[in-house]
Amino acid sequence: RSVYDDQPNAHQRFMEKLDACIRNHDREIEKMCNFHHQGFVDAITELLKVRADAEKLKVQVTDTNRRLQDAGKEVIAQTEEIIRCRVQQRNITTVVEKLQLCLPVLEMYSKLKEQMNVKRYYSALKTMEQLENLYLPRVSQYRFCQIMIENLPKLREEIKEISMSDLKDFLESIRKHSDRIGETAMKQAQQQKTFSTTLQKQNNVNYSRNMHLGRSRILESKNEITLKRTFEEDDEHEEEVLTAQDLVDFSPVYRCLHIYSVLGDGEIFENYYRKQRRKQARLVLQPQSSMHETVEGYRRYFSQIVGFFVVEDHILHVTQGLVTRTYTDELWNMALSKIIAVLRTHSSYCSDPDLVLELKNLIVVFADTLQGYGFPVNRLFDLLFEIRDQYNETLLKKWSGLFRDIFEADNYSPIPVANEEEYKIVISKFPFQDPELDKQSFPKKLPMSQSVPQIYIQVKEFIYASLKFSESLHRSSTEIDDMLRKSTNLLLTRTLSSCLQNLIKKPHIGLTELVQIIINTTHLEQACKYLEDFISNITNISQVTVHTARLYGLSTFKDARHAAEGEIYTKLNQKIDEFIQIADYDWTMSESDGRASGYLMDLINFLRSTFQVFTHLPGKVAQTACMSACQHLSTSLMQMLLDSELKQISMGAIQQFNLDVIQCELFASSEPVPGFQGDTLQLAFIDLRQLLDLFMVWDWSTYLADYGQATSKYLRVNPGTALTLLEKMKDSSKKNNIFSQFRKNDRDKQKLIETVVKQLRSLVNGMSQHT
């Protein structure tokens, strides 16, 4: 280490010491060589002596070798020939063995190619499996085997693509044939429901085989599953019903399923198939915008849906796992919600009851068909109840038009019958019984008009039409009976009632027509019990059943009668107003004509003839009409006197007006309508009578003295009314000098009038303050 120290000359001193050491070793080596030199010289000398002997020996060996080589050449030639033959034999044996291993592989590969050419893909996959698992591992070291191994995945992919292409063609095929499959299934289900027992005996076929489309036994031939054809016979001829298998070849599905299962991609195939079928389901469930216009639109829609689910049910039963019950139930629930929404929307556009009825029949067949395949359809029958309400609405609209037409065509006069035959024809249409009328001889008249039997017939037709919808709804007779009664109640209480109300309000309906309408409603009300019997007969439900609903015709026709009675009162008053409007009083006449006004006599004659027509009305109706007319006449006459536009009234006008009121009182006392007690009708004019008596007699002292007492002679005379009329007479006296005789005879009378006016004003002011 000191060599590398920083001491001066350390390296030089080291080299000097090293050189001294080398010289010492050289001297020792030289000493050693000098010591062994003699022995080395001796050995060399001995070696030179041996060289001569070695030369001789070499010559001898070379000669011996030459002779030996010459002798072994022939042996070597024979040996090499033997070796060559044995190697060749071994190679041949090896080739044979290898060929025996390779030939099956080549044969299988050739078979594979042939199967591919003839499109036997499932068999080709089995051949590939054998090649890979059994044959190719034995000869995998050969290049051609490697080529085969590399080609097999490509062949599998090719098979997958081909089978998938076939599947797509299949999906397209069932898309086209779904409506035909569904139509066939619905037709078969409908026939099976009606003729299943007969068909079972005629064909001697197990009922379960023909129960539902696509449920027939599965036949297996060459790994392909097919459906049997089912046959049905009519009473006259035999008709072949095509099944789904007849319309669509299902083998692509089976092949594709087997191929993907063998390739380990069964789940991929299942997902793809279900995805595509869901897409097709959405297309099938999408209706045409004009579907609601014709029944064919609905039939095509239902047929496509049934065809879709028939195919799914068939796939469910002939494959393992491709379609599961859970999947079909989920798909059906989705479809059912969509179907219900579509039907609810499109059926709301239907205004034709016949179309709604055909839609109902289609829905029933549709539901029965799918129920036969195990799909729950309760929601469809619930929907039918909604559609039934709509059907009833369309019926109500249709019958509303029928009722209007009947009312428009009616002449509102009693039905004349000339003989027994005509009488029986009417009785056969309407349940009418009247012992008194039966005693009369022909010709005679029935009390109701022609619209009554026609309305009754149309109500029965409505019940039949409503019953058509209730059939095949899987409901009990009690429920059907209840539905019929409810729909009939709607017809009576809403449609018929509305038509009657509108009829009564029409301007061309006069008093005679209103009287006939009241009579008609009375007979229709009495016929309601026969309608209840009619419903009970067609439903076989006794009316004594606790839950049986009753018909509300009683209230309907009562309301119509009340409306007609009110309209009678209104029209009578209007007619009275028309007569009052033509009144032409000379309110300034000096004295009366001595006879009643012409307009009033015409009015009274009109009332007399009108109340004669009222003899067919119930007594209270006629009495109320008469009382109402007298009260309205009295009120109108009073308003005529008190009219604000009338400024002057002479005593002669009062006398003339009194003559008219006397005629009114005579009319009231003549009992134009029987049934009034005493002078009840005359009391309608009591206000006018007392007022006119007060002015005619000029009995102001009595009026003012007895005012406010119950025994007053002029109890019904209002001070305000008397004051108004007195002031009109006062104004007239100033211009016409009506009261000149009083002024000539006694000027104090004029002062008395002024005093009466002041007292009447005080009475009026006192009444207003009290109020």
PDB file of N, CA and C in Angstrom, residues 1 32 39 90 96 102 109 184 194 229 236 307 336 338 347 413 461 506 527 555 569 573 730 771:
ATOM      1  N   ARG A   1       0.834  -1.213   0.000  1.00  0.00           N
ATOM      2  CA  ARG A   1       0.000   0.000   0.000  1.00  0.00           C
ATOM      3  C   ARG A   1       0.853   1.239   0.000  1.00  0.00           C
ATOM      4  N   MET A  32      18.996 -25.046 -10.347  1.00  0.00           N
ATOM      5  CA  MET A  32      18.201 -26.258 -10.437  1.00  0.00           C
ATOM      6  C   MET A  32      18.455 -26.937 -11.769  1.00  0.00           C
ATOM      7  N   GLY A  39      20.890 -36.153 -16.060  1.00  0.00           N
ATOM      8  CA  GLY A  39      19.800 -37.133 -16.238  1.00  0.00           C
ATOM      9  C   GLY A  39      19.057 -36.889 -17.553  1.00  0.00           C
ATOM     10  N   ARG A  90     -37.287 -49.910 -41.647  1.00  0.00           N
ATOM     11  CA  ARG A  90     -37.807 -49.161 -40.499  1.00  0.00           C
ATOM     12  C   ARG A  90     -38.580 -47.914 -40.948  1.00  0.00           C
ATOM     13  N   VAL A  96     -45.962 -46.355 -42.665  1.00  0.00           N
ATOM     14  CA  VAL A  96     -47.239 -47.062 -42.608  1.00  0.00           C
ATOM     15  C   VAL A  96     -47.993 -46.691 -41.333  1.00  0.00           C
ATOM     16  N   CYS A 102     -52.859 -40.912 -39.877  1.00  0.00           N
ATOM     17  CA  CYS A 102     -53.299 -39.730 -40.629  1.00  0.00           C
ATOM     18  C   CYS A 102     -54.546 -39.981 -41.472  1.00  0.00           C
ATOM     19  N   TYR A 109     -61.802 -35.216 -42.165  1.00  0.00           N
ATOM     20  CA  TYR A 109     -61.790 -33.867 -42.720  1.00  0.00           C
ATOM     21  C   TYR A 109     -62.546 -33.826 -44.051  1.00  0.00           C
ATOM     22  N   THR A 184    -105.563 -18.766 -38.053  1.00  0.00           N
ATOM     23  CA  THR A 184    -105.844 -20.201 -37.975  1.00  0.00           C
ATOM     24  C   THR A 184    -106.078 -20.637 -36.533  1.00  0.00           C
ATOM     25  N   THR A 194    -116.897 -24.688 -29.782  1.00  0.00           N
ATOM     26  CA  THR A 194    -118.276 -24.989 -30.163  1.00  0.00           C
ATOM     27  C   THR A 194    -118.501 -26.468 -30.451  1.00  0.00           C
ATOM     28  N   ARG A 229    -100.015 -32.142 -38.104  1.00  0.00           N
ATOM     29  CA  ARG A 229    -101.187 -31.434 -38.601  1.00  0.00           C
ATOM     30  C   ARG A 229    -102.428 -31.947 -37.878  1.00  0.00           C
ATOM     31  N   GLU A 236    -120.712 -31.853 -42.730  1.00  0.00           N
ATOM     32  CA  GLU A 236    -120.864 -32.234 -44.123  1.00  0.00           C
ATOM     33  C   GLU A 236    -119.556 -32.618 -44.794  1.00  0.00           C
ATOM     34  N   GLY A 307    -100.629 -15.069 -33.528  1.00  0.00           N
ATOM     35  CA  GLY A 307     -99.588 -15.797 -34.260  1.00  0.00           C
ATOM     36  C   GLY A 307     -98.241 -15.681 -33.579  1.00  0.00           C
ATOM     37  N   LEU A 336     -99.802  -7.415 -23.050  1.00  0.00           N
ATOM     38  CA  LEU A 336    -101.167  -7.230 -22.572  1.00  0.00           C
ATOM     39  C   LEU A 336    -101.429  -5.779 -22.197  1.00  0.00           C
ATOM     40  N   LYS A 338     -99.905  -3.204 -23.413  1.00  0.00           N
ATOM     41  CA  LYS A 338     -99.955  -2.440 -24.669  1.00  0.00           C
ATOM     42  C   LYS A 338    -101.277  -2.686 -25.395  1.00  0.00           C
ATOM     43  N   SER A 347    -110.951   1.870 -29.386  1.00  0.00           N
ATOM     44  CA  SER A 347    -112.382   1.603 -29.233  1.00  0.00           C
ATOM     45  C   SER A 347    -113.142   2.869 -28.873  1.00  0.00           C
ATOM     46  N   SER A 413    -152.070  11.384 -31.890  1.00  0.00           N
ATOM     47  CA  SER A 413    -153.509  11.159 -31.787  1.00  0.00           C
ATOM     48  C   SER A 413    -153.726   9.694 -31.467  1.00  0.00           C
ATOM     49  N   GLU A 461    -135.688  -4.092 -28.353  1.00  0.00           N
ATOM     50  CA  GLU A 461    -134.558  -4.277 -29.265  1.00  0.00           C
ATOM     51  C   GLU A 461    -133.255  -3.839 -28.606  1.00  0.00           C
ATOM     52  N   LYS A 506    -140.193  21.497 -27.834  1.00  0.00           N
ATOM     53  CA  LYS A 506    -140.221  21.924 -29.218  1.00  0.00           C
ATOM     54  C   LYS A 506    -141.409  22.853 -29.464  1.00  0.00           C
ATOM     55  N   ALA A 527    -146.013  -0.098 -18.654  1.00  0.00           N
ATOM     56  CA  ALA A 527    -145.398  -1.210 -19.384  1.00  0.00           C
ATOM     57  C   ALA A 527    -144.039  -1.594 -18.822  1.00  0.00           C
ATOM     58  N   SER A 555    -139.822   6.862 -12.455  1.00  0.00           N
ATOM     59  CA  SER A 555    -139.349   8.238 -12.268  1.00  0.00           C
ATOM     60  C   SER A 555    -139.153   8.937 -13.607  1.00  0.00           C
ATOM     61  N   TYR A 569    -149.015  24.301 -18.802  1.00  0.00           N
ATOM     62  CA  TYR A 569    -149.308  25.533 -18.082  1.00  0.00           C
ATOM     63  C   TYR A 569    -148.667  26.725 -18.798  1.00  0.00           C
ATOM     64  N   ASN A 573    -150.637  29.815 -20.678  1.00  0.00           N
ATOM     65  CA  ASN A 573    -150.381  31.208 -20.318  1.00  0.00           C
ATOM     66  C   ASN A 573    -149.929  32.012 -21.527  1.00  0.00           C
ATOM     67  N   LYS A 730    -158.416  60.190 -11.938  1.00  0.00           N
ATOM     68  CA  LYS A 730    -158.360  61.606 -11.567  1.00  0.00           C
ATOM     69  C   LYS A 730    -157.766  62.420 -12.712  1.00  0.00           C
ATOM     70  N   THR A 771    -142.637  47.839   6.163  1.00  0.00           N
ATOM     71  CA  THR A 771    -141.823  46.852   5.469  1.00  0.00           C
ATOM     72  C   THR A 771    -140.345  47.098   5.706  1.00  0.00           C
TER      73      THR A 771
END
